[in-house]
Short mmCIF file of C-alpha atoms in Angstrom, two decimals:
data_model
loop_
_atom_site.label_atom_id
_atom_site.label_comp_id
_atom_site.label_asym_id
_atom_site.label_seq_id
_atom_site.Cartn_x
_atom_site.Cartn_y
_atom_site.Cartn_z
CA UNK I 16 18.07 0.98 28.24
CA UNK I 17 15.71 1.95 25.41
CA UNK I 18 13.91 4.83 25.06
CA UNK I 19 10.74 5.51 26.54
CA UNK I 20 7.68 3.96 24.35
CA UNK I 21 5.45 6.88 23.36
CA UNK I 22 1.35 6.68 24.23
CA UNK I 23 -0.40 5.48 21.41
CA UNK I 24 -4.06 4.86 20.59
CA UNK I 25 -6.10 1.78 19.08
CA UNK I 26 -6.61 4.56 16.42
CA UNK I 27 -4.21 7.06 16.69
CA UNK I 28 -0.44 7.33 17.89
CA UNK I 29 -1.08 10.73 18.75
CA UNK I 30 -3.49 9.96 21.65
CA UNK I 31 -3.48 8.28 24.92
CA UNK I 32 -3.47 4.45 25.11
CA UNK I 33 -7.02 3.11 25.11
CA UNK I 34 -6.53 -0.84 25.03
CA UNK I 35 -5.16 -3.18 27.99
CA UNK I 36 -1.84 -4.87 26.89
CA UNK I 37 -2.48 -8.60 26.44
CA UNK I 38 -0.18 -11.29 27.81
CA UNK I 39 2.67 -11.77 25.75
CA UNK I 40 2.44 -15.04 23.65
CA UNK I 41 6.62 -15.46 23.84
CA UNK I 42 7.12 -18.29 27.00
CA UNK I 43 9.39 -20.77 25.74
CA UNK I 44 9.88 -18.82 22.05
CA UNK I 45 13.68 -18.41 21.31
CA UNK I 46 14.73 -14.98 20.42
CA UNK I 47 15.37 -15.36 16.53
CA UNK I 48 18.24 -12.49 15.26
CA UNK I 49 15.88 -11.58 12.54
CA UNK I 50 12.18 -10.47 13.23
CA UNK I 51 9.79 -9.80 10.67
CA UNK I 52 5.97 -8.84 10.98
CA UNK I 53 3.88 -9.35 7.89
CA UNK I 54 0.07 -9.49 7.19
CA UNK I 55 0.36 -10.51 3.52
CA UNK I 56 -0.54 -14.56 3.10
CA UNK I 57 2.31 -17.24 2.08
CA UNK I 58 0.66 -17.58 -1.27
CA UNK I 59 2.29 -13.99 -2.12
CA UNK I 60 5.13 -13.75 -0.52
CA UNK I 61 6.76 -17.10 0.78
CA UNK I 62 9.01 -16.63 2.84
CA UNK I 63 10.61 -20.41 3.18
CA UNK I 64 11.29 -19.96 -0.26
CA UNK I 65 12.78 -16.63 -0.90
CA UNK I 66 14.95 -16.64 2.61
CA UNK I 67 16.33 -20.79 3.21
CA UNK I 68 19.89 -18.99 4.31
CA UNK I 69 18.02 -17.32 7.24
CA UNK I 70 14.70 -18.94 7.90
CA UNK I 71 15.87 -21.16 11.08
CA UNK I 72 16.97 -17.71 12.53
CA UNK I 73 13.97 -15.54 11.72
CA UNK I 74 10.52 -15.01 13.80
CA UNK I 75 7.79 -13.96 11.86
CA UNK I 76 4.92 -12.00 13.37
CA UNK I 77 1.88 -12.53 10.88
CA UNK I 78 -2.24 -12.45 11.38
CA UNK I 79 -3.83 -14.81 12.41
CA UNK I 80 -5.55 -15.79 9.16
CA UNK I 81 -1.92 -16.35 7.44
CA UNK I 82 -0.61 -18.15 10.16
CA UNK I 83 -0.93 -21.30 8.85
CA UNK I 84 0.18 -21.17 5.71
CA UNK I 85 3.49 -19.94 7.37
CA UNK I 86 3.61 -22.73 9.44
CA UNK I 87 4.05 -25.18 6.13
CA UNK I 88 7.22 -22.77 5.62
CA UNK I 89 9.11 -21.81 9.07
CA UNK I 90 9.94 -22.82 12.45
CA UNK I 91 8.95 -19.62 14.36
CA UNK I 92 6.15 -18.05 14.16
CA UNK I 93 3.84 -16.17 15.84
CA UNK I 94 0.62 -14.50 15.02
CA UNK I 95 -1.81 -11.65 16.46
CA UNK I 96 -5.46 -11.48 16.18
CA UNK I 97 -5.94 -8.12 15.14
CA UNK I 98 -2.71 -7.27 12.65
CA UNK I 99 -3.54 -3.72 11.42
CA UNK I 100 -5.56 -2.08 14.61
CA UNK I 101 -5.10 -1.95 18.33
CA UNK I 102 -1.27 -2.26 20.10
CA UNK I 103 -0.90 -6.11 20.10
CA UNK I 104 2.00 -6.52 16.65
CA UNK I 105 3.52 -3.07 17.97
CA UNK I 106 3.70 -4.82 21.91
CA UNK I 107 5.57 -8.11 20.60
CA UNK I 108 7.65 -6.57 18.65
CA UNK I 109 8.86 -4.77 21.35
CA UNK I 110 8.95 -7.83 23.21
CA UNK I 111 10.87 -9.74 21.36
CA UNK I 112 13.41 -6.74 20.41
CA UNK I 113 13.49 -5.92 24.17
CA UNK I 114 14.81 -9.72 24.86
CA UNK I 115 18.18 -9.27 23.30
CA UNK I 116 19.46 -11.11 20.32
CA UNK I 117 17.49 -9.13 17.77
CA UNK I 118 19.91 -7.52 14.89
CA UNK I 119 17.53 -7.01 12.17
CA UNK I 120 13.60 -5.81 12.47
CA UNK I 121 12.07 -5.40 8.58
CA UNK I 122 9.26 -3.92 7.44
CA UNK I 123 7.02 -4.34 4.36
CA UNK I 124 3.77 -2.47 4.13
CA UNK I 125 2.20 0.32 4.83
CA UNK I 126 0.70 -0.46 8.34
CA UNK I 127 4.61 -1.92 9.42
CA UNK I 128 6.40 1.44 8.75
CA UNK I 129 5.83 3.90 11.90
CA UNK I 130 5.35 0.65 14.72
CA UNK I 131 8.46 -0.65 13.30
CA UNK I 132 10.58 2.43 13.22
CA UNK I 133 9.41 3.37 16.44
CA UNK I 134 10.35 -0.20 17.84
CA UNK I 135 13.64 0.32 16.21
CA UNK I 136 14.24 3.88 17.60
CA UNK I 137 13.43 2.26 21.34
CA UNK I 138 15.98 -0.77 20.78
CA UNK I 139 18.52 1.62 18.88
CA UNK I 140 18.12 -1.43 15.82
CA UNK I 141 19.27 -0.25 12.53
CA UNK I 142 16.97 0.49 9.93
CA UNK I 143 14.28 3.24 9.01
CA UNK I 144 13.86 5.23 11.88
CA UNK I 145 10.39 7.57 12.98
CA UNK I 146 11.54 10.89 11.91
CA UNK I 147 12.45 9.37 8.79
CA UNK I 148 9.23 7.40 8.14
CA UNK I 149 6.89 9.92 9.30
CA UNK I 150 6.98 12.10 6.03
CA UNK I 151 6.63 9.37 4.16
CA UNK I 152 3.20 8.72 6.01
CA UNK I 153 1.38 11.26 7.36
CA UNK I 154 0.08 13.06 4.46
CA UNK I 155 -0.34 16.50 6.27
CA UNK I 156 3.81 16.56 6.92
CA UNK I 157 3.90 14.99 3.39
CA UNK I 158 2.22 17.45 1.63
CA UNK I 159 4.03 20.23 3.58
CA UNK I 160 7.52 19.01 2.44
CA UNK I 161 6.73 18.25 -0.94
CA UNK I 162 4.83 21.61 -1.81
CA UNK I 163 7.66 23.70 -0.11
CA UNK I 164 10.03 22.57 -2.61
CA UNK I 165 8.01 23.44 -5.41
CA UNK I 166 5.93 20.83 -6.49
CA UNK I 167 2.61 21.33 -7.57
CA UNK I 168 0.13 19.69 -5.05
CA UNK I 169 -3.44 20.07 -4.30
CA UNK I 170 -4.78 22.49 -1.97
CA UNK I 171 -4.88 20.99 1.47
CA UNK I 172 -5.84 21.97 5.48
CA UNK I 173 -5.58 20.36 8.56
CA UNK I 174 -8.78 21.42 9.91
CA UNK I 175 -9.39 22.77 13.74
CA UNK I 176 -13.34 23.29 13.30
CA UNK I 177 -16.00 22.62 11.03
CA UNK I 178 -16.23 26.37 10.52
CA UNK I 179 -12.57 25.86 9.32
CA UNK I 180 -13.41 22.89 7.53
CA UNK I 181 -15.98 25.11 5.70
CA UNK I 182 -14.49 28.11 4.78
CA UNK I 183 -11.90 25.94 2.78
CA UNK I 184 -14.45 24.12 1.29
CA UNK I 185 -16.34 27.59 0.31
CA UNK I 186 -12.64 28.77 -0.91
CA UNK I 187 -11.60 25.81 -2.91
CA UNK I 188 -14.90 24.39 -4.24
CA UNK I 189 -16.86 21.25 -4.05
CA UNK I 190 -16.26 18.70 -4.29
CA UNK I 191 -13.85 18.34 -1.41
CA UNK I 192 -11.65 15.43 -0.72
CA UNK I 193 -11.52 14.18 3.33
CA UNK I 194 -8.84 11.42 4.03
CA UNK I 195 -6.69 10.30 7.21
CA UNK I 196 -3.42 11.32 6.82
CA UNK I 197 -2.08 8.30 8.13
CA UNK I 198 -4.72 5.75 6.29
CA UNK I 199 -3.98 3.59 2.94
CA UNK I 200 -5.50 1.67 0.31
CA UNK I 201 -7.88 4.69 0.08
CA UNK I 202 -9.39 3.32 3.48
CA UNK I 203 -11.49 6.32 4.76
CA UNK I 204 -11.14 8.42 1.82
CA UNK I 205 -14.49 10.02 0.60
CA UNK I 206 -15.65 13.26 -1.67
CA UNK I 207 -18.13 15.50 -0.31
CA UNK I 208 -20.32 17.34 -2.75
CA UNK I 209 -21.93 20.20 0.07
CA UNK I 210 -22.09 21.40 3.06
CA UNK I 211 -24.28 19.07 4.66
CA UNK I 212 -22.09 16.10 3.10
CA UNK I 213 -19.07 18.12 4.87
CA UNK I 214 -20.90 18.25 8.76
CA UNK I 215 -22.14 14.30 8.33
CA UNK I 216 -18.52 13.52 7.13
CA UNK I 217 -16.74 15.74 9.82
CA UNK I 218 -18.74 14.01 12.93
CA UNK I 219 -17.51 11.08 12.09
CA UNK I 220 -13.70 11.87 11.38
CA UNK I 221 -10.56 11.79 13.74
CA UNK I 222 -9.23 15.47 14.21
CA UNK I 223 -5.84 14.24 14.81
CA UNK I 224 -6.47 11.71 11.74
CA UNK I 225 -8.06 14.14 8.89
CA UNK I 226 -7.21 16.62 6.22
CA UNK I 227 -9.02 17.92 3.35
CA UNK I 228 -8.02 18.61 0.08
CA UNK I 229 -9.30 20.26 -3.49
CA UNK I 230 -10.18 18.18 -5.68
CA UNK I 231 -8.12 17.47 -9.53
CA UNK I 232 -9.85 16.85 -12.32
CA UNK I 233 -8.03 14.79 -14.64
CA UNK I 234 -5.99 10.99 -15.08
CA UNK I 235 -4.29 9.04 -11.82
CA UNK I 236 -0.98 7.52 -12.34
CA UNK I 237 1.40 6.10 -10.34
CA UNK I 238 4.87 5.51 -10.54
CA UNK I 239 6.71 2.49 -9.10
CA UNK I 240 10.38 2.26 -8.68
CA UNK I 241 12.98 1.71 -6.05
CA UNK I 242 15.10 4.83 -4.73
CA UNK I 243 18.17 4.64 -2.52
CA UNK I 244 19.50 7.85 -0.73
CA UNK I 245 17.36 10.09 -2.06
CA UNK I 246 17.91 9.20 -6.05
CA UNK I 247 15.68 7.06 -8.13
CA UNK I 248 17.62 3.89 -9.14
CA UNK I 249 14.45 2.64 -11.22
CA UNK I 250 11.10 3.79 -12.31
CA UNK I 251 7.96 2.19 -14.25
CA UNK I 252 5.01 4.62 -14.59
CA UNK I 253 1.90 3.37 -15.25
CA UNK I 254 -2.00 4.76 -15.64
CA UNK I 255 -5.09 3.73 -13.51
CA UNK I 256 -8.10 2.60 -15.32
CA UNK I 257 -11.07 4.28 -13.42
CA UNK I 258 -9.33 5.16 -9.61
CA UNK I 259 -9.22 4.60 -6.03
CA UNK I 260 -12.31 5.48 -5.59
CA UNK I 261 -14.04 3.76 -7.88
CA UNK I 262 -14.81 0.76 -5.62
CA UNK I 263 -17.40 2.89 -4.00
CA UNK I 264 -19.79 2.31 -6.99
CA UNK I 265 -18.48 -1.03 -7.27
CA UNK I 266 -16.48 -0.96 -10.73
CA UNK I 267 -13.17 -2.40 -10.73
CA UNK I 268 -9.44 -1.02 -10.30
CA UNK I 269 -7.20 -1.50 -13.05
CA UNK I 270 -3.55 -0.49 -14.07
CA UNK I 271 -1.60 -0.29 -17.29
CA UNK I 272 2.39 0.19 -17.51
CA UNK I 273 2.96 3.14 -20.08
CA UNK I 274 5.43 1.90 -23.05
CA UNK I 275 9.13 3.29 -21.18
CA UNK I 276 10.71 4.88 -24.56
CA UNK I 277 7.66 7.55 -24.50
CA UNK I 278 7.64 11.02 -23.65
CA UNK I 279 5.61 10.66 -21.28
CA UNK I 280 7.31 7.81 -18.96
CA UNK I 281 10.01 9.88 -18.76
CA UNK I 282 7.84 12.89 -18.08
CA UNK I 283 6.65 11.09 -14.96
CA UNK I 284 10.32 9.60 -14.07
CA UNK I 285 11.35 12.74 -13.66
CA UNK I 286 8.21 14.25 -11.91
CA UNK I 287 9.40 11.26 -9.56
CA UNK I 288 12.67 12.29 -8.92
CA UNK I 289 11.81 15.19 -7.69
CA UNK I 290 9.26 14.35 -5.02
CA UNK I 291 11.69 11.68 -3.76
CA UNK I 292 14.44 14.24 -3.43
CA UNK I 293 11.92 16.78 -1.67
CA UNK I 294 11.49 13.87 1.10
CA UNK I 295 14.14 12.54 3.79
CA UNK I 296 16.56 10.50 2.20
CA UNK I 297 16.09 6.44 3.06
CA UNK I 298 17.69 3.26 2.51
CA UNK I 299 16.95 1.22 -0.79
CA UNK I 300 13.23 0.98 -0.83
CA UNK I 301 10.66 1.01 -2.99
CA UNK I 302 7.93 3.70 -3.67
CA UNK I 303 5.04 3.69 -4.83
CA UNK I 304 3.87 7.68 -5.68
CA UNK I 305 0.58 8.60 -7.21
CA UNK I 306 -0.05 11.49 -9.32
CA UNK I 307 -2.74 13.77 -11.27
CA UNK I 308 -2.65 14.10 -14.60
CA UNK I 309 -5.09 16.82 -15.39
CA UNK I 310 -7.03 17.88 -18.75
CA UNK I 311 -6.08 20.07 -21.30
CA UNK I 312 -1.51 20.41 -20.91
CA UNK I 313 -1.62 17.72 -18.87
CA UNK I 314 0.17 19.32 -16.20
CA UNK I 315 1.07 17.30 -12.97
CA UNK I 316 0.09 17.62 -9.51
CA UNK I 317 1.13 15.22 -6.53
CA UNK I 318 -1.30 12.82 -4.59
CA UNK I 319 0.80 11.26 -2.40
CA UNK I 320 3.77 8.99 -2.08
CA UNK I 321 4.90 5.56 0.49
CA UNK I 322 7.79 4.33 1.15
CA UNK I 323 6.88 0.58 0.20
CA UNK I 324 5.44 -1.34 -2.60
CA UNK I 325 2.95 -0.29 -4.49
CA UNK I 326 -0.28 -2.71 -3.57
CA UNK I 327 -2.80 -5.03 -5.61
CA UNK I 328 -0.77 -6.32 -8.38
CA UNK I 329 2.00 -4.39 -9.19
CA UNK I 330 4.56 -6.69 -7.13
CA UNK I 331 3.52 -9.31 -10.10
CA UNK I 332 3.39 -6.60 -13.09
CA UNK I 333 6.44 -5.43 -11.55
CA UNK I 334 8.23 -8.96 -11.45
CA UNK I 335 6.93 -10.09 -15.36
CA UNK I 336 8.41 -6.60 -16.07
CA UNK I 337 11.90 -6.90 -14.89
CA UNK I 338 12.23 -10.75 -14.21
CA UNK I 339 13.21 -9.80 -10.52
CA UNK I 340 10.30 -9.74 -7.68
CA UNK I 341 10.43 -6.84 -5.77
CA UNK I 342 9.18 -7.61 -2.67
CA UNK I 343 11.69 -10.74 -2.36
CA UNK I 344 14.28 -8.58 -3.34
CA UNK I 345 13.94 -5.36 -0.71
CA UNK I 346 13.29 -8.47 2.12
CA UNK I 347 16.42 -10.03 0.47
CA UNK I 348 17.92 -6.54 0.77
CA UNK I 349 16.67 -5.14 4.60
CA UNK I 350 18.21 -8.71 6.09
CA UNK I 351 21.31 -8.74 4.50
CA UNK I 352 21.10 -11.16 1.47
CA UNK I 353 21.21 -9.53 -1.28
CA UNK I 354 22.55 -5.99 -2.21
CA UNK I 355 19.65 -3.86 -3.62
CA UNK I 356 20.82 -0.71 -5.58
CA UNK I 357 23.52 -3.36 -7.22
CA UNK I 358 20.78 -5.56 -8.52
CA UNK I 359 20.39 -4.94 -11.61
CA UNK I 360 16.21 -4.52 -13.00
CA UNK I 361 16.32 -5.53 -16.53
CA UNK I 362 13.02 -4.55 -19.62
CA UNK I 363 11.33 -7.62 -20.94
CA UNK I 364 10.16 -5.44 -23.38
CA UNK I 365 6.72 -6.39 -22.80
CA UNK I 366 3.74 -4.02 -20.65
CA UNK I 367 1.45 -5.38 -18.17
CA UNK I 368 -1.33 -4.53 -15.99
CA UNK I 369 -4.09 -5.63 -13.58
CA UNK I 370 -7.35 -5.65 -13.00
CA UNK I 371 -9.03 -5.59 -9.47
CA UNK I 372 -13.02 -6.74 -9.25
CA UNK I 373 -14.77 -5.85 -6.84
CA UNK I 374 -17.43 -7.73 -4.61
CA UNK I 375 -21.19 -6.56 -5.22
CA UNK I 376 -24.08 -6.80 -2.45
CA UNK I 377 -25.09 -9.93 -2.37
CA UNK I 378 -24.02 -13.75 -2.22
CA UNK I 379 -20.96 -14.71 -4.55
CA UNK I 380 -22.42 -18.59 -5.88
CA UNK I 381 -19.28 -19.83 -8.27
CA UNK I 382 -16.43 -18.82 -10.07
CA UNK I 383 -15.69 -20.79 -12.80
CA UNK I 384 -11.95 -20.73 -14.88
CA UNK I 385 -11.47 -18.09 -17.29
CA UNK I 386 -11.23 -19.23 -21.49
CA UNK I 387 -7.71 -20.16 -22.41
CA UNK I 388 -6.41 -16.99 -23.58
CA UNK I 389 -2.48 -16.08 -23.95
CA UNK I 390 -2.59 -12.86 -22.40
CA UNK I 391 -3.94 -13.56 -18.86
CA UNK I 392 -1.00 -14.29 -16.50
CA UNK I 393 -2.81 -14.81 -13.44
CA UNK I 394 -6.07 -15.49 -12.66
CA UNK I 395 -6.47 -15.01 -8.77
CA UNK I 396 -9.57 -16.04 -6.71
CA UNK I 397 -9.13 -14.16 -3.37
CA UNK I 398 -12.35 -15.71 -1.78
CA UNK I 399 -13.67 -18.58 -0.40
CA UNK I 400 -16.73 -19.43 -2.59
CA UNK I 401 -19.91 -19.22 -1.70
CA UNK I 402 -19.84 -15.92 0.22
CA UNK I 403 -21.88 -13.31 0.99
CA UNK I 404 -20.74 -9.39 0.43
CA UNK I 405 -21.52 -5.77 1.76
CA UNK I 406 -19.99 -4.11 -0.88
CA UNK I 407 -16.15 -3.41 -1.22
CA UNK I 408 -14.87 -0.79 1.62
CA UNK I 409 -11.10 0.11 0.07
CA UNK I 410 -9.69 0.58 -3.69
CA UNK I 411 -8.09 -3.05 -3.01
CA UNK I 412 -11.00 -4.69 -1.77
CA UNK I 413 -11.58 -7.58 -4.52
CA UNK I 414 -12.97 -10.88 -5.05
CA UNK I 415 -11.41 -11.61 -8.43
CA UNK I 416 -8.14 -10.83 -9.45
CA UNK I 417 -6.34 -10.62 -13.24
CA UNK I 418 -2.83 -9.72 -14.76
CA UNK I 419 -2.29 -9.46 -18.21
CA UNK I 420 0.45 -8.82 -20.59
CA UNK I 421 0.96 -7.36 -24.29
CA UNK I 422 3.09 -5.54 -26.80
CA UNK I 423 1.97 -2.17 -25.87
CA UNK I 424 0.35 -0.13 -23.13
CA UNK I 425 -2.43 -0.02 -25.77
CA UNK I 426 -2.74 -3.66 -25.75
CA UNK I 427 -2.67 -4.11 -22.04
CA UNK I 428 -5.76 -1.40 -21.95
CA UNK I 429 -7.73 -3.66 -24.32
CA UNK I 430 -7.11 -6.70 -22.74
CA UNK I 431 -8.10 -5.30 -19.53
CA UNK I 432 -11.09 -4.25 -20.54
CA UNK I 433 -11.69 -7.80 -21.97
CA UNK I 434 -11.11 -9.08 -18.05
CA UNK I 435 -13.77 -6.84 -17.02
CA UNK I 436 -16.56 -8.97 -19.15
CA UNK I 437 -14.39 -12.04 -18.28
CA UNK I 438 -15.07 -11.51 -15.13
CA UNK I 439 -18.91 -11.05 -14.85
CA UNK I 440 -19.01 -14.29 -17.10
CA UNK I 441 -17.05 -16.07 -14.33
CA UNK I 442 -18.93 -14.61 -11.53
CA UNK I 443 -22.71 -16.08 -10.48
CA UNK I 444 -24.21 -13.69 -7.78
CA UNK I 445 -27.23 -13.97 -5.94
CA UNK I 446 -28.82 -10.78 -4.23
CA UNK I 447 -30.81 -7.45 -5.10
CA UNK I 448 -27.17 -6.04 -6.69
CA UNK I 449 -27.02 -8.41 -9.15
#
């Protein structure tokens, strides 16, 4: 019999239950040996292609809005209404391990980790477990291990009061950072400037969901790589243009890949190795860790790190790069197709980078094609068109997507920055924004 399933929340796995479970959409659904649950559309990762040995034997949980696409590409599948909140993924999962038959349960972003590795620890499946993934989620237990073995961090508090909440904030200095420890895609995160910015911000937050931290001046970077065991097999760093939080004054997201034979790549490969050693030891994965770089020395001081690939576009940057998709490979890798630390990543020799645009206020009329030029790889629409916009709410909300190539990291930057008035010629808007 499998363990006992833990409360969870709609929010929260720390609290109570707080939705009904829903009937179980699995009558007359044969139990597949492979289960796989996956928000990200067919256009990005499709899975009829990269997995024909397996596909007849493999159910695929998925949202609703990617349903069909996966449809076109495999015989089971079954999809939720609401993917990333509330119990309903977490509930058939457990369903459909809890009918027998299941050998393999993979996982593949950020929202997947914890359900599935507590799925896996009910059904004793193989795989990442809970007190595995944990560290690699929650921020709070994050920054605990990483800091206690020496690596520089930010200051940080789990706050029991606003008082609390304020006295760091007097201690450290405004502006503070407030974040869920559990949230991604810098969902939630915000700066507060004062103390009346602190009390609006903590009435809204989740006290089991929230931490605070001082705030770096200085460059973000992150470093992508896979890591097996404990030991980084492969590393690309590679430098933000603006940051995660840019998106709340609406100006885009973009990445370069430093050139690898500097100083500074291997400054930040090794900066890597240490913060995955610091952290439980997992099967080959990817990570994707993010990192101040601040004025002056340029000393480094952790952010945070997953357990997953990287998101926007660095699966594509990270496949020109090498000439082997990531993503395909660690799926290839969890199921038992393909041996991951044996594969071997290869240089191109080339850099690349992406640019993320994101949606104003107002109505989005037309986008038209980009001019012909050699260094965009991909131009990606991620909208229907016309649309109307509130703003973007998360450093990978975007209406227009680019990745680019060139010699240097140097020539990736300026071609970015070329995207960025690409972009607006593309783009016809309608509203007060505009």
């Amino acid at each position: 019999m499998p363990p006992a399933r833990p409360a969870r929340s709609c929010r929260s796995p720390r609290t109570p239950r707080c939705c009904p479970r829903l009937p179980s959409p699995l009558k007359g659904h044969d139990v597949s040996a492979i289960v796989l649950p996956l928000r990200i559309p067919d256009t990005v990762t499709p899975l009829g292609d990269w997995l024909p040995e397996v596909k007849d034997d493999l159910t695929l949980v998925t949202s609703g809005d990617a349903e069909p696409g996966y449809r076109r590409q495999l015989p089971h599948v079954l999809a939720t209404s609401s993917y990333s909140t509330g119990p309903e993924v977490e509930d058939l999962l457990d369903d459909l391990c809890g009918a027998g038959g299941v050998r393999t349960l993979v996982h593949v972003t950020e929202d997947d980790i914890l359900r599935c590795a507590r799925v896996r620890d009910r059904h004793g499946l193989p795989g990442l477990r809970y007190e595995q993934a944990l560290p690699w989620r929650d921020k709070l237990i994050m920054k605990g291990i990483v800091s206690g073995h020496g690596v520089p961090t930010p200051r940080y508090l789990r706050p029991a009061s606003f008082a609390e909440a304020e006295r760091f904030a007097r201690r450290v200095g405004y502006p503070v950072v407030v974040k869920p420890r559990l949230g991604y895609a810098s969902m939630g995160v915000g700066l507060v400037g004062d103390a009346d910015e602190l009390r609006r911000a903590a009435e809204a937050w989740d006290p089991d969901d929230v931490m605070l931290e001082s705030f770096t001046q200085g460059d973000v970077l992150h470093i992508d790589g896979f890591m097996h065991d404990g030991e980084v097999l492969y590393v690309q760093a590679s430098r933000y243009l603006n940051n995660c939080l840019s998106f709340h004054d609406a100006l885009p997201l973009g990445s370069v890949q430093l050139d690898r034979d500097g100083e500074e790549h291997a400054r930040l490969a090794r900066f890597a190795e240490r913060v995955v050693a610091a952290l439980p030891p997992v099967d080959f994965s990817p990570f994707h860790l993010e990192v101040f770089r601040k004025p002056g020395a340029g000393d480094l001081e952790f952010c945070e790190i997953a357990c997953r690939l990287g998101g926007a576009h660095i699966m594509e940057a990270l496949t020109y790069a090498t000439g082997v998709n990531p993503a395909r490979l660690w799926i290839r890798h969890q199921i038992g197709l393909q041996n991951g630390p044996e594969t071997p990543l290869a240089d191109t020799g080339r850099r690349y980078g992406w640019l993320l645009v994101p949606p104003r206020r107002g109505r989005l009329v037309r986008v038209s094609e980009p001019p012909p030029v050699e260094f965009i790889k991909d131009f990606i629409v991620k909208t229907a068109v016309p649309r109307d916009f509130d703003g973007a709410h998360g450093s990978t909300d975007s209406y227009l997507a680019f990745v680019v190539d060139g010699a240097s990291e140097h020539e990736v930057e300026s071609n970015l920055r070329k995207c960025i008035d690409i972009a607006a010629e593309c783009s016809e808007w309608e509203g007060a924004d505009v």
